[in-house]
mmCIF file of C-alpha atoms in Angstrom:
data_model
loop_
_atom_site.group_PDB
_atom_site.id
_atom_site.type_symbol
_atom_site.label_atom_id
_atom_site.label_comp_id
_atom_site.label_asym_id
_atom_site.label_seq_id
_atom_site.Cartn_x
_atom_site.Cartn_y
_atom_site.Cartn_z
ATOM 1 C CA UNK A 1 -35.073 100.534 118.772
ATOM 2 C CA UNK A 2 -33.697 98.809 115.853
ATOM 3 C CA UNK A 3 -32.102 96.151 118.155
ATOM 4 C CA UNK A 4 -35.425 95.461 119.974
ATOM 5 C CA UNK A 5 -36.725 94.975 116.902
ATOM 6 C CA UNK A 6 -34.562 92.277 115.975
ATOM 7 C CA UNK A 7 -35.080 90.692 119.411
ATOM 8 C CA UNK A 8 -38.832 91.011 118.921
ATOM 9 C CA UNK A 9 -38.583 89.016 115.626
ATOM 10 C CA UNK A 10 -36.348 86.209 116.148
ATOM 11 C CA UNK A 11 -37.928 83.038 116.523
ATOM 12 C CA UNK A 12 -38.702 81.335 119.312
ATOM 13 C CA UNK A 13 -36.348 78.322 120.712
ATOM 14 C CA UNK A 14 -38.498 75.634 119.907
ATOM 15 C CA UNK A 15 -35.618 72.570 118.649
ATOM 16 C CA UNK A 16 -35.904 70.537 121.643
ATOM 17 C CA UNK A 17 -39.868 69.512 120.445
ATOM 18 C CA UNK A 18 -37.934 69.257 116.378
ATOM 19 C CA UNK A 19 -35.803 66.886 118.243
ATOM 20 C CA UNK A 20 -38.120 64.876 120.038
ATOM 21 C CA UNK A 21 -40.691 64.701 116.717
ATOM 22 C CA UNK A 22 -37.725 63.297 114.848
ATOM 23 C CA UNK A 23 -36.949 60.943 117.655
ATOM 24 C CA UNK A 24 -40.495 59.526 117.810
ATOM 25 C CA UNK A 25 -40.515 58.880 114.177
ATOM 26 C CA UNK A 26 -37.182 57.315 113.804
ATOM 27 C CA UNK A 27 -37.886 55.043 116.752
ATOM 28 C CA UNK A 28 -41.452 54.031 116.064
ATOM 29 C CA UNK A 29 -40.449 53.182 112.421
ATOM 30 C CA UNK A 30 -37.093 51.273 113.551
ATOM 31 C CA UNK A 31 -39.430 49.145 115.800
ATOM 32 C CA UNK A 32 -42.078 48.667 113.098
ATOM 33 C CA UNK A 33 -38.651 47.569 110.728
ATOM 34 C CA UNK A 34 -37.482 45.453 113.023
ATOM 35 C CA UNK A 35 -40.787 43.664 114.167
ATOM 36 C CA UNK A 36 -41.642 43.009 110.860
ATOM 37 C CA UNK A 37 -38.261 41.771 110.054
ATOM 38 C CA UNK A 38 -38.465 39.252 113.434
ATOM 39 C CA UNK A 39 -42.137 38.200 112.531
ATOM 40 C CA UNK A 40 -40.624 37.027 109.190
ATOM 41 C CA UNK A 41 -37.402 35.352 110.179
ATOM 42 C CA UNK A 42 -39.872 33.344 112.970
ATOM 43 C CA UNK A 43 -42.230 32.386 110.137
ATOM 44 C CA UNK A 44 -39.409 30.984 108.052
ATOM 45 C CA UNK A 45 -38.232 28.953 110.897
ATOM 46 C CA UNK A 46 -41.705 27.194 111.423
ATOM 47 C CA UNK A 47 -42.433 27.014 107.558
ATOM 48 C CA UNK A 48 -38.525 25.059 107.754
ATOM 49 C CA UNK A 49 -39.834 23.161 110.656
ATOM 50 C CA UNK A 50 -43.205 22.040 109.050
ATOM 51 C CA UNK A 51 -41.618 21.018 105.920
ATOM 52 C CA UNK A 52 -38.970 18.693 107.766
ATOM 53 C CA UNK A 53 -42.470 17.210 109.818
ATOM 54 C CA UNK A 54 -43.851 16.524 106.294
ATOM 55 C CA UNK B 1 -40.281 31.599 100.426
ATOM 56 C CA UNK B 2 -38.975 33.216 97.450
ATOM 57 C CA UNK B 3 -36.312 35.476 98.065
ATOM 58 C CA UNK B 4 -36.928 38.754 97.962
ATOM 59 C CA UNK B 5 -37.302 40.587 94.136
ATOM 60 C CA UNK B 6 -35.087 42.595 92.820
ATOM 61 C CA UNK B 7 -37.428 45.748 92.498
ATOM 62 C CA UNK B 8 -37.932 45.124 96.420
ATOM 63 C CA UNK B 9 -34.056 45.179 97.190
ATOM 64 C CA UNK B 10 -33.921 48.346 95.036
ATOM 65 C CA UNK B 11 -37.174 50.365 96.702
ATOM 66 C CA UNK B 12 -35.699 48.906 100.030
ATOM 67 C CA UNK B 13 -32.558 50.741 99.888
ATOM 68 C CA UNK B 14 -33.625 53.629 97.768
ATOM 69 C CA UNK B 15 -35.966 54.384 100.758
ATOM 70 C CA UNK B 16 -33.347 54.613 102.927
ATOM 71 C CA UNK B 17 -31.415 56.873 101.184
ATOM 72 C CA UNK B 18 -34.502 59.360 100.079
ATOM 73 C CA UNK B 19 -35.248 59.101 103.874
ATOM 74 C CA UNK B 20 -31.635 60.575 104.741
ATOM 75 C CA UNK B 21 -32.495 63.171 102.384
ATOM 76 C CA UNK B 22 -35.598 63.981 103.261
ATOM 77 C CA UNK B 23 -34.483 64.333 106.959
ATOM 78 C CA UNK B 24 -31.902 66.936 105.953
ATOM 79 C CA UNK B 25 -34.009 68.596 103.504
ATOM 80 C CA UNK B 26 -36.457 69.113 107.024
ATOM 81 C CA UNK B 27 -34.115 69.288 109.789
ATOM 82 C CA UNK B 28 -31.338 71.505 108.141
ATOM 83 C CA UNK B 29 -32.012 72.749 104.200
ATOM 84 C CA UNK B 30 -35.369 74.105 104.694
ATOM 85 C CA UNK B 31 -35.512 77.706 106.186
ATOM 86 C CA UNK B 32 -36.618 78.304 109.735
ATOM 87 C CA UNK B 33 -40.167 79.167 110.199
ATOM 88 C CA UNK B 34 -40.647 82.689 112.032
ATOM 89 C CA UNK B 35 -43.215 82.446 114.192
ATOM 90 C CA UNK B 36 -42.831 78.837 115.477
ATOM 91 C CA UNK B 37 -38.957 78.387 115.403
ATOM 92 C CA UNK B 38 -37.581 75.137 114.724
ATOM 93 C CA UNK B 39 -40.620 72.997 115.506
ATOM 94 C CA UNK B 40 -42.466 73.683 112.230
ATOM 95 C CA UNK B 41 -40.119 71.700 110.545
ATOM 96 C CA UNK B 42 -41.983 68.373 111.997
ATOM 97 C CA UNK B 43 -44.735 69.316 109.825
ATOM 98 C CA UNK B 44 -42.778 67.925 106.999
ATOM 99 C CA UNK B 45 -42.648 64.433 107.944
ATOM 100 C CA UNK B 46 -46.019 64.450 110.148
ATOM 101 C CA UNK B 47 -47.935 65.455 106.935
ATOM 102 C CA UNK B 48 -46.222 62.783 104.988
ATOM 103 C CA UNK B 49 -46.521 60.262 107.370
ATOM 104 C CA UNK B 50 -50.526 60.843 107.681
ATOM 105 C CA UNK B 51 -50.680 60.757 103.986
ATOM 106 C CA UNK B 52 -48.779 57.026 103.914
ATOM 107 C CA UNK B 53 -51.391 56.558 106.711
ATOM 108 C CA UNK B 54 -54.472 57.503 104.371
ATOM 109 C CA UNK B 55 -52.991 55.761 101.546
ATOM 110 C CA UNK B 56 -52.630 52.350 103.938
ATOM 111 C CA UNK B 57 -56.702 52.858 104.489
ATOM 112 C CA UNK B 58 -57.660 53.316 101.289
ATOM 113 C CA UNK B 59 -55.446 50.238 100.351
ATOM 114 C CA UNK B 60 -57.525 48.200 102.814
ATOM 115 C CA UNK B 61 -60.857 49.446 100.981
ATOM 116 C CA UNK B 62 -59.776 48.223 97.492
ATOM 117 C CA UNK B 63 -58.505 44.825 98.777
ATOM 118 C CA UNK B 64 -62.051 44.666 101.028
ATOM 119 C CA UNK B 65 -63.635 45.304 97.936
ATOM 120 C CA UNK B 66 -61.627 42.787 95.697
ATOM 121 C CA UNK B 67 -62.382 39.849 98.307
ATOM 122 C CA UNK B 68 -65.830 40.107 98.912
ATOM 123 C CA UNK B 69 -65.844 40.456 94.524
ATOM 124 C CA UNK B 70 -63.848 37.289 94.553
ATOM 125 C CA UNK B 71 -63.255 35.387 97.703
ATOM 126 C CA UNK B 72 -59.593 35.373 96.784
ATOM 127 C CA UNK B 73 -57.743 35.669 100.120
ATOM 128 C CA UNK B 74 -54.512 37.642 98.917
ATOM 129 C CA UNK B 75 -56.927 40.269 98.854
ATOM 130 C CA UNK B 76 -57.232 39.928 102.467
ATOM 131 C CA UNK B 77 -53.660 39.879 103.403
ATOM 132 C CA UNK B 78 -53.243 43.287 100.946
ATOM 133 C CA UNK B 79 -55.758 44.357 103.293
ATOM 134 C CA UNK B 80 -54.347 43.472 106.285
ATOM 135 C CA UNK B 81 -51.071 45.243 105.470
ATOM 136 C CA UNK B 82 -52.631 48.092 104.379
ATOM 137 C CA UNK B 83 -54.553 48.745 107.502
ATOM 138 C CA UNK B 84 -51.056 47.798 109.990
ATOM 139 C CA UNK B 85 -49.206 49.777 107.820
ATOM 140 C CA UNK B 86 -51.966 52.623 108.094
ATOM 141 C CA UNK B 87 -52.046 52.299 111.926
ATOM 142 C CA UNK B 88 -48.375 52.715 112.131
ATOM 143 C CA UNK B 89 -48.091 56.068 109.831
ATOM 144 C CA UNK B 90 -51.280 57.452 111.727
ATOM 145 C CA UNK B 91 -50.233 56.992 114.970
ATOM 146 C CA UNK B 92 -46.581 59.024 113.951
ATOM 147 C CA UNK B 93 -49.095 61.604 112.624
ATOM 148 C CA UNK B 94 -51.043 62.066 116.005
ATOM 149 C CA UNK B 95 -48.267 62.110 118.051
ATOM 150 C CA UNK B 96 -45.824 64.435 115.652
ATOM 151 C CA UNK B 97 -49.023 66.967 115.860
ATOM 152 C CA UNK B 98 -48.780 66.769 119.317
ATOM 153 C CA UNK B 99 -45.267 67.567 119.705
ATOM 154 C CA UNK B 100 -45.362 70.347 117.372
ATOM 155 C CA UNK B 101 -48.710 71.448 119.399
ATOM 156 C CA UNK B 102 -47.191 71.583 122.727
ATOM 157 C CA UNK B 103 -44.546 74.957 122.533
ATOM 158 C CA UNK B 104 -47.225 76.037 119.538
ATOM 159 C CA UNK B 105 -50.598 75.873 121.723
ATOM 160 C CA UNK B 106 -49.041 75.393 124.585
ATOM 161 C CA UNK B 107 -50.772 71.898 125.078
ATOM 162 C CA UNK B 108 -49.789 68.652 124.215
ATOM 163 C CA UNK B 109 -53.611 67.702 123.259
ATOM 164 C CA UNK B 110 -56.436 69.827 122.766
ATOM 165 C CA UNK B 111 -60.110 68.248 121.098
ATOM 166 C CA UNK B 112 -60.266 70.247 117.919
ATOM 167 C CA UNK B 113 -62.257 68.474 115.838
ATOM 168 C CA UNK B 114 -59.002 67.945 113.262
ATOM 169 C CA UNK B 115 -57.345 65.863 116.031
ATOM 170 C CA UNK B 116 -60.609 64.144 117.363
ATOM 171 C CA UNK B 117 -61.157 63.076 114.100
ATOM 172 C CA UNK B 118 -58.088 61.333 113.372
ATOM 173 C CA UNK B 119 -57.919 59.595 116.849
ATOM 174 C CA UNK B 120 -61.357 58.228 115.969
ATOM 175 C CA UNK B 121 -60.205 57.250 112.661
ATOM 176 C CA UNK B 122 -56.849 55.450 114.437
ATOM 177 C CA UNK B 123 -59.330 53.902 116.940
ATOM 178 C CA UNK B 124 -61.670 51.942 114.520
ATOM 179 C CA UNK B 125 -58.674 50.740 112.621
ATOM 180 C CA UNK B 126 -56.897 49.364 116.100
ATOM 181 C CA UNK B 127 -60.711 47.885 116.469
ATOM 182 C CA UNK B 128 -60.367 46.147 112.928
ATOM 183 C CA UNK B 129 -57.617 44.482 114.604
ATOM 184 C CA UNK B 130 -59.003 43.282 117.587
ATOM 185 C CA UNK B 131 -62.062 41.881 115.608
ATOM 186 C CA UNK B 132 -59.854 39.755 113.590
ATOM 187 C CA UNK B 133 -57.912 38.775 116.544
ATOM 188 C CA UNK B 134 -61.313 37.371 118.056
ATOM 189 C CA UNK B 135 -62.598 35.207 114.697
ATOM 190 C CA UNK B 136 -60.977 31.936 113.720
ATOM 191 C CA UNK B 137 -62.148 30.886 111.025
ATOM 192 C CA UNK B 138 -60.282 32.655 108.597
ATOM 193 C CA UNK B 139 -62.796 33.167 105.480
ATOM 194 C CA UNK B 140 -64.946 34.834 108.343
ATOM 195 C CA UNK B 141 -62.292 36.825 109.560
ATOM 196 C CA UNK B 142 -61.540 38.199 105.868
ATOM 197 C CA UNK B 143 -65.277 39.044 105.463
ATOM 198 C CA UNK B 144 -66.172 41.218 108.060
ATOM 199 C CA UNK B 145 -62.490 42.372 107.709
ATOM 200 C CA UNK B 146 -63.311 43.468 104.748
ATOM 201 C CA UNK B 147 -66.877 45.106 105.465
ATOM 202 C CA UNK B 148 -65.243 46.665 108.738
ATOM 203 C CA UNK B 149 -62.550 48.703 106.556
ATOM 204 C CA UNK B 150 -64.749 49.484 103.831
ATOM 205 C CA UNK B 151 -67.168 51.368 106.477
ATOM 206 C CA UNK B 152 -64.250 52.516 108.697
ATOM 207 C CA UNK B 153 -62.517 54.576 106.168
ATOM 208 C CA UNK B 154 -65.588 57.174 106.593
ATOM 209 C CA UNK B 155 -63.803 58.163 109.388
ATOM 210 C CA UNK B 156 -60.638 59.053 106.967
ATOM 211 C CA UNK B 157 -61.651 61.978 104.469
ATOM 212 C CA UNK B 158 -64.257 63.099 107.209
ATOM 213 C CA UNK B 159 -60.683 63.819 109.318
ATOM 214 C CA UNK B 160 -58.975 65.343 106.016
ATOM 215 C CA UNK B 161 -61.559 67.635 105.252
ATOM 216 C CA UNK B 162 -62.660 68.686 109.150
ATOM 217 C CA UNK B 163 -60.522 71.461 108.574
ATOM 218 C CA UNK B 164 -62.456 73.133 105.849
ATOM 219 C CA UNK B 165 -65.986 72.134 107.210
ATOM 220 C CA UNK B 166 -65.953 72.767 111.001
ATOM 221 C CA UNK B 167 -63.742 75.642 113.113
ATOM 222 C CA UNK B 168 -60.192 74.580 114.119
ATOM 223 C CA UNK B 169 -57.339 76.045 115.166
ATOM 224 C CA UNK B 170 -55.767 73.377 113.382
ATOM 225 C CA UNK B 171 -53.290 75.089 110.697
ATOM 226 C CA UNK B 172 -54.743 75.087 107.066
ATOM 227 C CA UNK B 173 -51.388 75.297 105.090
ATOM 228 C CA UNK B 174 -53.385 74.381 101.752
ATOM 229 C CA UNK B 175 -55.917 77.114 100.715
ATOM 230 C CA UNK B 176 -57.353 78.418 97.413
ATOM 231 C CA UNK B 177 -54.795 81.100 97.173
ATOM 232 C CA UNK B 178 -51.529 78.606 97.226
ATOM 233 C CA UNK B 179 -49.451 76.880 100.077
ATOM 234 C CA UNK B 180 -48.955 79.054 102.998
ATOM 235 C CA UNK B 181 -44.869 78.183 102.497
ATOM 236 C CA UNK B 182 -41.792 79.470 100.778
ATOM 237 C CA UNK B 183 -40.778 77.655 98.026
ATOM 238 C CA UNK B 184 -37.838 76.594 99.725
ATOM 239 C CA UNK B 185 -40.477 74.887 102.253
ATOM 240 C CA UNK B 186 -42.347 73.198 99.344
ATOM 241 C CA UNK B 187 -39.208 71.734 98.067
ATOM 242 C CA UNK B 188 -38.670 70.274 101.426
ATOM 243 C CA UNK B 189 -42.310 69.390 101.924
ATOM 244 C CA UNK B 190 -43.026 67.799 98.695
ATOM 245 C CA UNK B 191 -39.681 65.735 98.638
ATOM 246 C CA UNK B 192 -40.752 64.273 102.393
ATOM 247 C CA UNK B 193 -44.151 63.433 100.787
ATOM 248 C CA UNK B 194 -42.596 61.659 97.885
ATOM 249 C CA UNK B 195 -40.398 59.590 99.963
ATOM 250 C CA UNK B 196 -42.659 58.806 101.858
ATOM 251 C CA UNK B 197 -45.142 57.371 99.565
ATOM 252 C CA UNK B 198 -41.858 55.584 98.966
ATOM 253 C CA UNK B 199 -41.277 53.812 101.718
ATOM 254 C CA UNK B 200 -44.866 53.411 102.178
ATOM 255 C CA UNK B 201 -45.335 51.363 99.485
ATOM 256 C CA UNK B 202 -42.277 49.852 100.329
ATOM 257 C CA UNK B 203 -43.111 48.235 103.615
ATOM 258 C CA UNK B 204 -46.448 47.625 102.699
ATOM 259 C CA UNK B 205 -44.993 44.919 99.959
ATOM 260 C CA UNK B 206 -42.870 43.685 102.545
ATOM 261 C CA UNK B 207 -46.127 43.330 105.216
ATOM 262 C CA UNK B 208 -47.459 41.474 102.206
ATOM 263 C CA UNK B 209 -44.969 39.081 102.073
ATOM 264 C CA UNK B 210 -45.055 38.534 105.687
ATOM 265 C CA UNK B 211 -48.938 37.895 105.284
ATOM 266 C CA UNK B 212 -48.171 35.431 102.268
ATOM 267 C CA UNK B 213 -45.768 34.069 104.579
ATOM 268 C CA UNK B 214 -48.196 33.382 107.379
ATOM 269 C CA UNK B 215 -50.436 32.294 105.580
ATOM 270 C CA UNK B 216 -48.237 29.183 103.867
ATOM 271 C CA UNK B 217 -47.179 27.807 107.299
ATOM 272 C CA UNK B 218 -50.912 27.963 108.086
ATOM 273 C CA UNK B 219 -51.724 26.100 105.595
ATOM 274 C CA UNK B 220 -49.197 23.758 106.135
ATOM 275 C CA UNK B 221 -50.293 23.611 109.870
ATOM 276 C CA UNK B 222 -53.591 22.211 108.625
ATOM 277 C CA UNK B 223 -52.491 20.006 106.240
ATOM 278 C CA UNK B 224 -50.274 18.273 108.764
ATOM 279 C CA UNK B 225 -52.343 18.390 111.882
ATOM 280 C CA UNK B 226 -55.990 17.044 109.566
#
């Protein structure tokens, strides 16, 4: 009885969604990072390429 | 282009490191929740990340309101950031609540007015950014940029408070009695939130200097081509 009851209150096996929620987030940031990152280092070129045009 | 401050180097790499932190704190420190397993421990970052979301809104409101008071157009790239920024952490909010609603509901998506709410609200910011996309000239553009996210953020608080005003089976962890966590949880909860806020604030100064950035090489793209 006592071991059923145990059973009955473990919870349930739910670390693959965990998993996949961290996933997302660490992803979807590490593509905002790196687009942000990219949009600057193109700026800087054309800002170096419109100064030398000057 | 300056390089980049010193405080930004330091809130750059500090949010790293809090984020490491908070990630354990979530994924291993905090216990596990009984009736949801493993799962509930998303809630730490998607409540933090909607908060950086809100906070990215509200940003654009204050900048809206500080150009159309003076015309200034840093006010409009403060806004811009704060709405990309906003649409970024708001979108990891939806979908975390989705994740953590699929094993919990058993549905990935279900139109409780909580998660109706914020959709709407992520959909008229993604429309802020098509409407600037489609005006050239750019005092224009930062006008009814700013008008557009000054109305828009209705849509924000209505979402927050949805919970308290209409049904939902959408979790109220907050109520008048306390937090509905151990304290454990609210160490692990209130660290993610302050980091967070962190690295919020964070990119939004970098999104800023991308925007002061952009702005410069128009500038000099006009000046050249006149």
């Amino acid at each position: 009885m006592l071991f059923l009851r145990v059973l009955q209150e473990a919870p349930p096996e739910t670390m693959d969604y965990m998993i996949l929620g961290y996933a997302v987030i660490f992803v979807v940031m590490g593509i905002y990072i790196f687009s942000l990152f990219s949009r600057r280092r193109k700026l800087l070129r054309d800002l170096q390429s419109l100064e030398e045009m000057e | 282009m300056k390089t980049k401050p010193v405080f930004l180097q330091i809130l750059t790499g500090l949010s790293v490191v809090l984020f490491l932190v908070a990630a354990y704190l979530a994924i291993f420190w905090a216990p596990t929740e009984a009736t949801m397993g493993d799962v509930q421990r998303v809630f730490y970052f998607h409540v933090s990340v909607g908060w950086v979301g809100a906070i990215g809104y509200l940003l654009a409101v204050i900048a809206g309101i500080a150009y159309l008071r003076t015309g200034n157009s840093k006010w409009d790239i403060i806004g811009v950031a704060g709405v990309e920024v906003g649409l970024v952490f708001a979108f990891l909010n939806i979908v975390t609540g989705s994740i953590w609603a699929k094993p919990t509901w058993n549905t990935w998506w279900t139109w409780d007015i909580r998660l109706t709410t914020a959709t709407i609200s992520e959909l008229v910011y993604i429309a802020y950014m098509m409407l600037r996309q489609g005006i050239e000239d750019p005092e224009r553009r930062a006008r009814i940029g700013a008008i557009y996210a000054i109305v828009g953020f209705i849509s924000v608080p209505l979402s927050f408070l949805s919970i308290r005003i209409w049904e939902t089976i959408h979790p109220v962890v907050v109520e008048a009695e306390g937090m509905n966590m151990t304290a454990d949880m609210k160490v692990a909860f209130f660290f993610s939130l302050a980091t967070f806020t962190i690295i919020g604030a964070t990119l939004l100064w970098h999104r800023i200097r991308v925007g002061q950035l952009a702005e410069k090489v128009e500038q000099l793209k006009m000046k050249l081509y006149e």
